XYZ file of C-alpha atoms in Angstrom:
183
model
C -3.513 -14.478 19.339
C -2.103 -11.287 20.725
C -1.854 -7.997 18.984
C 0.618 -5.183 19.341
C -0.400 -1.769 20.560
C -1.789 0.177 17.643
C -1.334 3.928 17.295
C -4.259 6.163 16.603
C -5.260 6.976 13.063
C -2.607 8.889 11.100
C -3.974 10.683 8.054
C -2.992 13.122 5.299
C -5.861 14.419 3.183
C -5.906 17.059 0.475
C -8.065 17.577 -2.600
C -5.945 15.102 -4.596
C -4.255 12.840 -2.028
C -5.799 10.779 0.771
C -3.273 8.703 2.683
C -4.106 6.825 5.853
C -2.409 4.464 8.306
C -4.933 3.189 10.837
C -6.255 0.139 12.674
C -9.514 0.393 10.719
C -9.982 1.603 7.147
C -13.011 3.367 5.731
C -15.126 1.444 3.253
C -13.547 1.327 -0.230
C -16.626 3.096 -1.590
C -15.560 6.160 0.413
C -12.319 6.355 -1.577
C -14.201 5.870 -4.845
C -16.708 8.609 -4.039
C -13.915 10.976 -2.931
C -11.864 10.308 -6.101
C -14.588 10.880 -8.709
C -14.492 14.323 -10.326
C -16.191 15.802 -13.378
C -13.236 14.859 -15.633
C -12.877 11.325 -14.225
C -13.335 8.581 -16.800
C -11.971 5.695 -14.743
C -11.483 4.726 -11.116
C -9.441 1.653 -10.202
C -9.455 0.245 -6.688
C -7.126 -2.496 -5.516
C -7.454 -4.114 -2.104
C -4.935 -6.518 -0.654
C -6.611 -9.000 1.699
C -5.271 -11.472 4.247
C -5.050 -14.926 2.661
C -4.817 -18.336 4.325
C -1.136 -18.903 3.551
C 2.202 -17.153 3.335
C 5.478 -18.037 1.606
C 6.471 -20.455 4.385
C 3.215 -20.908 6.232
C -0.136 -22.639 5.782
C -3.388 -22.053 7.658
C -2.813 -18.353 8.341
C -5.778 -17.040 10.346
C -4.768 -13.401 10.744
C -1.865 -11.012 10.268
C -0.705 -8.411 12.755
C 0.617 -5.390 10.845
C 3.147 -3.198 12.630
C 4.283 0.220 11.440
C 5.761 3.418 12.720
C 2.722 5.304 11.487
C 4.253 8.780 10.931
C 7.012 7.368 8.694
C 4.623 4.999 6.908
C 2.267 7.918 6.258
C 5.089 10.070 4.870
C 6.032 7.248 2.495
C 2.424 6.832 1.324
C 2.297 10.559 0.545
C 5.575 10.213 -1.405
C 4.163 7.267 -3.384
C 1.054 9.282 -4.303
C 3.242 12.203 -5.437
C 5.478 9.867 -7.470
C 2.393 8.432 -9.178
C 1.227 11.924 -10.076
C 4.636 12.713 -11.569
C 4.826 9.408 -13.466
C 1.327 9.439 -14.941
C 0.307 12.775 -16.493
C -3.409 13.344 -16.169
C -3.706 11.208 -13.055
C -6.462 12.392 -10.758
C -6.892 11.799 -7.033
C -4.966 8.995 -5.313
C -5.992 7.273 -2.060
C -3.475 4.962 -0.343
C -4.490 3.323 2.928
C -2.767 0.689 5.073
C -4.086 -1.004 8.186
C -2.168 -1.624 11.371
C -2.965 -4.106 14.097
C -4.649 -7.471 13.799
C -6.359 -8.103 10.442
C -8.490 -11.233 10.062
C -8.489 -13.715 7.202
C -10.308 -12.218 4.206
C -10.194 -8.632 5.495
C -8.488 -5.822 3.581
C -5.098 -4.681 4.827
C -4.299 -2.191 2.068
C -6.377 -0.079 -0.302
C -5.230 1.731 -3.448
C -7.734 3.891 -5.316
C -6.761 6.040 -8.293
C -8.798 8.146 -10.685
C -7.852 9.264 -14.180
C -9.385 10.440 -17.396
C -8.829 7.068 -19.037
C -8.703 3.436 -17.904
C -5.146 2.739 -19.093
C -3.705 5.461 -16.902
C -5.856 4.385 -13.953
C -4.844 0.702 -14.193
C -1.148 1.494 -14.683
C -1.104 4.003 -11.838
C -2.852 1.595 -9.455
C -0.281 -1.125 -10.223
C 2.546 1.398 -9.805
C 1.158 2.529 -6.440
C 0.810 -0.947 -4.905
C 4.190 -2.118 -6.215
C 6.059 0.977 -5.005
C 4.107 0.979 -1.720
C 5.132 -2.639 -1.027
C 8.794 -1.832 -1.763
C 9.021 1.367 0.278
C 6.467 1.687 3.082
C 7.811 0.300 6.379
C 5.078 -2.105 7.464
C 5.953 -5.432 9.099
C 3.849 -8.578 9.428
C 3.383 -11.209 12.107
C 1.344 -14.145 10.763
C -0.866 -16.103 13.142
C -1.572 -19.755 12.334
C -2.403 -22.957 14.181
C 1.141 -23.260 15.551
C 1.519 -19.720 16.891
C 2.787 -16.349 15.723
C 5.602 -15.936 13.216
C 7.298 -12.810 11.866
C 6.673 -12.984 8.127
C 9.305 -10.472 7.143
C 12.256 -11.505 9.300
C 15.434 -10.523 7.533
C 13.559 -8.429 4.988
C 15.557 -5.709 3.325
C 15.224 -2.150 4.526
C 12.708 -0.437 2.249
C 14.262 1.479 -0.636
C 13.489 5.109 -1.328
C 10.302 5.948 -3.181
C 12.319 7.653 -5.926
C 14.482 4.533 -6.472
C 11.490 2.184 -6.471
C 9.588 4.463 -8.863
C 12.567 4.617 -11.267
C 12.907 0.836 -11.154
C 9.194 0.286 -11.759
C 9.127 2.709 -14.670
C 12.236 1.061 -16.139
C 10.351 -2.223 -16.188
C 11.958 -3.880 -13.197
C 8.884 -3.619 -10.956
C 10.978 -3.907 -7.833
C 14.289 -3.045 -6.264
C 17.542 -4.707 -7.241
C 20.537 -3.225 -5.398
C 22.825 -4.342 -8.247
C 20.860 -2.477 -10.894
C 21.843 1.101 -11.764
C 18.194 1.948 -12.443
C 17.207 0.756 -8.961
C 20.021 2.432 -7.003
């Protein structure tokens, strides 16, 4: 297996937003500890991990994630802001994505959100991962027993965060170019 060159850590961190694109992510407990505030009643963390298969591939052993880190980081920051606008009372949001070679079972993406109540936290976490997947320019090369294969060949250009957020909130949970809500 070969890996692409991986840029250094790219990070945006404020009191309420922690976005990161890097070859190695901090432990998820770091995001939890950072997100908890006196008014926090719920923290939801979602981690996407490398699994042993893809849509057209079995026996995946690792995935090489490629991104233009500055643009990916800007999109993560936009997703966090969109979540804050969509879910009143939402607390801190941490969105992290790995680049480079990620082994089977290891986390490639982390979403941590805090809120006063569990419903808001769960909904906001789902919103963040769905909009992140639709808008953040990260590409995958899957490695299996037969070699390396681009997993997203021919994938659509990511839609804008605003369009993906509107679509998600309208109940579409994705981008459909033919839908007025998604355009």
